[in-house]
Amino acid sequence: KAGVTQTPRYLIKTRGQQVTLSCSPISGHRSVSWYQQTPGQGLQFLFEYFSETQRNKGNFPGRFSGRQFSNSRSEMNVSTLELGDSALYLCASSLAGGVTEAFFGQGTRLTVV
Amino acid sequence: TQLLEQSPQFLSIQEGENLTVYCNSSSVFSSLQWYRQEPGEGPVLLVTVVTGGEVKKLKRLTFQFGDARKDSSLHITAAQPGDTGLYLCAGANDYKLSFGAGTTVTVRA
């Protein structure tokens, strides 16, 4: 069974640009969550989707957005990039979210210069 | 401010020694998950505990969930260099995981 796939693995962008990251969950999993990991703040929750509906959102500015497609694949977008957006962005998939186990992808390392 | 407090922050031990990592919170969680993460990779799920007072054993790793479902501990017996990594606890509520800051464990050969 394939794991969670995130693309791309690495990305370098310039301040002010926008970026889209992709996540394909484990087959059969309908919940996808996104997290930002930085050395200073650790892992911070961005948002969670289930059956194309956002059920929860973390405390991030509106520049961070996401969506989920009917096949459960998800994308997150960051507009008007800032240096502080440099981080490892992680996607987690689970059967239904909530108490069910969450499995993470390898992440996308975003560097903003 | 982390919702979950992990201690210690760093732990360096000799191969064969035992270690315990603690995860505490003032919040009650529906479940608690432990992960191990290596540099540049995503966290790998070790265990999920759901019931207060639950104890789970995974080979040399023992996980305990507090009776009130607010705290947890991870105990490793006879640690090996392959146990080296960042250990993270995460509490689940409202369709999200709240993570502790992590404990960096180094096992010296």
Coordinates of C-alpha atoms in Angstrom, one line a residue:
Chain A
K1 CA 0.0 0.0 0.0
A2 CA 1.5 3.3 -1.1
G3 CA 2.1 5.9 1.6
V4 CA 1.4 9.6 1.6
T5 CA 3.0 11.3 -1.4
Q6 CA 3.9 15.0 -1.3
T7 CA 5.3 16.9 -4.3
P8 CA 7.6 18.6 -4.8
R9 CA 10.1 17.6 -2.2
Y10 CA 12.1 20.8 -2.4
L11 CA 11.1 24.3 -3.6
I12 CA 12.9 27.6 -3.7
K13 CA 10.8 30.7 -4.2
T14 CA 11.3 34.5 -4.1
R15 CA 9.5 36.8 -1.7
G16 CA 6.2 37.9 -3.1
Q17 CA 5.7 34.8 -5.3
Q18 CA 3.0 32.2 -4.6
V19 CA 3.4 28.5 -4.3
T20 CA 1.2 25.4 -4.5
L21 CA 2.0 22.1 -2.8
S22 CA 0.4 18.8 -3.5
C23 CA -0.5 15.8 -1.3
S24 CA -1.9 12.4 -2.3
P25 CA -3.2 10.5 0.7
I26 CA -3.1 6.8 1.4
S27 CA -5.7 5.0 -0.7
G28 CA -9.0 4.9 1.1
H29 CA -8.1 7.8 3.4
R30 CA -10.5 10.7 3.2
S31 CA -9.0 13.1 5.7
V32 CA -6.0 15.3 4.8
S33 CA -4.3 17.7 7.2
W34 CA -1.5 20.1 6.6
Y35 CA 1.2 21.2 9.1
Q36 CA 4.1 23.7 9.1
Q37 CA 7.3 22.7 10.8
T38 CA 10.0 25.2 11.7
P39 CA 12.9 25.0 14.2
G40 CA 11.4 27.8 16.4
Q41 CA 7.7 26.9 16.4
G42 CA 7.8 23.1 15.9
L43 CA 4.8 21.5 14.2
Q44 CA 1.8 23.9 13.7
F45 CA -1.6 22.9 12.4
L46 CA -2.7 24.7 9.2
F47 CA -6.0 23.0 8.2
E48 CA -7.9 19.7 7.8
Y49 CA -10.1 18.5 5.0
F50 CA -12.6 15.7 4.8
S51 CA -14.6 14.9 1.7
E52 CA -13.7 18.3 0.2
T53 CA -14.9 20.2 3.3
Q54 CA -12.6 22.1 5.6
R55 CA -13.4 21.1 9.2
N56 CA -10.7 23.0 11.1
K57 CA -8.2 25.7 10.5
G58 CA -5.2 26.8 12.4
N59 CA -4.1 30.4 13.3
F60 CA -2.4 31.3 10.0
P61 CA -2.9 34.4 7.9
G62 CA -5.3 34.2 4.9
R63 CA -2.3 33.9 2.6
F64 CA -2.4 30.2 3.5
S65 CA -5.3 28.3 1.8
G66 CA -6.1 24.8 0.8
R67 CA -8.5 22.6 -0.9
Q68 CA -9.4 18.9 -1.4
F69 CA -10.5 17.2 -4.5
S70 CA -13.1 14.5 -4.9
N71 CA -10.3 11.8 -5.1
S72 CA -9.1 13.1 -1.6
R73 CA -5.9 14.6 -3.1
S74 CA -5.2 18.0 -1.5
E75 CA -3.3 21.1 -2.4
M76 CA -2.2 24.0 -0.2
N77 CA -1.4 27.4 -1.6
V78 CA 0.7 30.2 0.0
S79 CA 0.4 33.6 -1.7
T80 CA 2.7 36.6 -1.3
L81 CA 5.5 34.6 0.2
E82 CA 7.5 36.0 3.1
L83 CA 10.9 34.9 4.3
G84 CA 9.2 33.5 7.4
D85 CA 7.2 31.0 5.4
S86 CA 10.4 29.0 4.9
A87 CA 9.6 25.7 6.5
L88 CA 8.9 22.0 6.1
Y89 CA 5.3 21.6 5.0
L90 CA 3.9 18.2 6.0
C91 CA 0.7 16.5 4.9
A92 CA -1.0 13.8 7.0
S93 CA -3.7 11.4 5.9
S94 CA -6.1 9.4 8.0
L95 CA -9.2 7.4 7.4
A96 CA -11.5 9.9 9.0
G97 CA -9.5 12.4 11.1
G98 CA -10.3 12.8 14.7
V99 CA -9.0 10.0 16.8
T100 CA -7.9 7.9 13.9
E101 CA -4.2 7.5 13.2
A102 CA -2.5 10.1 11.1
F103 CA 0.3 9.1 8.7
F104 CA 2.6 11.8 7.4
G105 CA 4.3 12.3 4.0
Q106 CA 8.0 13.2 3.7
G107 CA 7.1 16.8 3.4
T108 CA 8.0 19.7 1.1
R109 CA 10.9 21.8 2.1
L110 CA 10.1 25.4 1.0
T111 CA 12.8 28.0 1.0
V112 CA 11.9 31.6 0.4
V113 CA 14.7 33.9 -0.6
Chain B
T1 CA 3.2 28.3 23.5
Q2 CA 3.0 24.5 23.0
L3 CA -0.3 22.9 24.2
L4 CA 1.7 19.8 25.0
E5 CA 4.9 20.0 27.1
Q6 CA 7.5 17.4 26.5
S7 CA 10.5 16.7 28.7
P8 CA 13.3 16.4 28.6
Q9 CA 14.1 18.5 25.5
F10 CA 17.4 16.6 24.9
L11 CA 18.5 13.1 26.0
S12 CA 21.9 11.5 25.3
I13 CA 22.4 8.0 26.6
Q14 CA 24.7 5.0 26.0
E15 CA 23.5 2.0 24.1
G16 CA 21.8 -0.5 26.4
E17 CA 20.5 2.2 28.8
N18 CA 16.8 2.9 29.4
L19 CA 15.1 6.2 28.8
T20 CA 11.7 7.8 29.4
V21 CA 10.1 10.8 27.6
Y22 CA 7.2 12.6 29.2
C23 CA 4.3 14.5 27.5
N24 CA 2.0 16.6 29.7
S25 CA -0.9 18.9 29.1
S26 CA -3.7 20.6 30.9
S27 CA -6.1 19.6 28.1
V28 CA -7.9 16.4 27.7
F29 CA -7.4 14.6 24.3
S30 CA -9.5 12.1 22.4
S31 CA -6.3 10.2 21.6
L32 CA -2.6 10.7 21.8
Q33 CA -0.1 9.7 19.2
W34 CA 3.7 9.3 19.4
Y35 CA 5.9 9.8 16.4
R36 CA 9.6 9.6 15.6
Q37 CA 11.1 11.9 13.0
E38 CA 14.5 11.9 11.4
P39 CA 16.1 15.0 9.8
G40 CA 14.4 16.1 6.6
E41 CA 11.7 13.5 6.8
G42 CA 8.1 13.3 7.9
P43 CA 7.2 12.0 11.3
V44 CA 6.6 8.2 11.5
L45 CA 3.7 7.0 13.6
L46 CA 4.8 4.7 16.5
V47 CA 1.6 4.3 18.4
T48 CA -1.9 5.7 19.1
V49 CA -3.4 5.5 22.6
V50 CA -7.1 6.2 23.1
T51 CA -8.2 4.9 26.5
G52 CA -7.2 6.6 29.8
G53 CA -4.8 4.3 31.6
E54 CA -3.9 2.4 28.4
V55 CA -0.5 0.8 28.1
K56 CA 0.9 -0.4 24.8
K57 CA 4.1 -2.2 24.2
L58 CA 5.9 -2.3 20.9
K59 CA 9.0 -4.5 21.2
R60 CA 11.3 -2.4 23.5
L61 CA 9.0 0.6 23.5
T62 CA 6.3 1.0 26.2
F63 CA 3.6 3.8 25.9
Q64 CA 1.3 4.9 28.6
F65 CA -1.7 7.2 28.5
G66 CA -2.7 8.9 31.7
D67 CA -6.0 8.1 33.4
A68 CA -7.3 11.6 32.8
R69 CA -6.1 11.5 29.1
K70 CA -4.0 14.6 29.6
D71 CA -0.5 13.0 29.7
S72 CA 1.6 10.2 28.3
S73 CA 5.0 8.7 28.6
L74 CA 7.3 6.7 26.3
H75 CA 9.8 4.3 27.8
I76 CA 12.5 2.6 25.8
T77 CA 14.3 -0.4 27.2
A78 CA 17.9 -1.2 26.3
A79 CA 18.1 1.7 23.8
Q80 CA 20.0 1.1 20.5
P81 CA 21.6 3.6 18.1
G82 CA 18.7 3.0 15.7
D83 CA 16.4 4.6 18.3
T84 CA 18.1 8.0 17.7
G85 CA 15.7 10.6 16.5
L86 CA 13.2 13.3 17.4
Y87 CA 10.3 11.9 19.4
L88 CA 7.0 13.9 19.2
C89 CA 3.8 13.4 21.1
A90 CA 0.6 14.8 19.6
G91 CA -2.9 15.1 21.1
A92 CA -5.9 14.8 18.9
N93 CA -9.0 17.0 19.2
D94 CA -11.3 18.8 16.8
Y95 CA -9.8 17.1 13.7
K96 CA -6.3 18.3 14.4
L97 CA -3.1 17.2 16.2
S98 CA -1.4 19.5 18.7
F99 CA 2.2 18.7 18.9
G100 CA 4.8 18.9 21.7
A101 CA 8.1 20.6 20.9
G102 CA 9.8 17.2 20.8
T103 CA 12.5 15.3 22.6
T104 CA 15.8 14.8 20.7
V105 CA 17.2 11.4 21.7
T106 CA 20.8 10.4 20.9
V107 CA 21.9 6.8 21.6
R108 CA 25.7 6.5 21.5
A109 CA 27.2 3.2 20.5

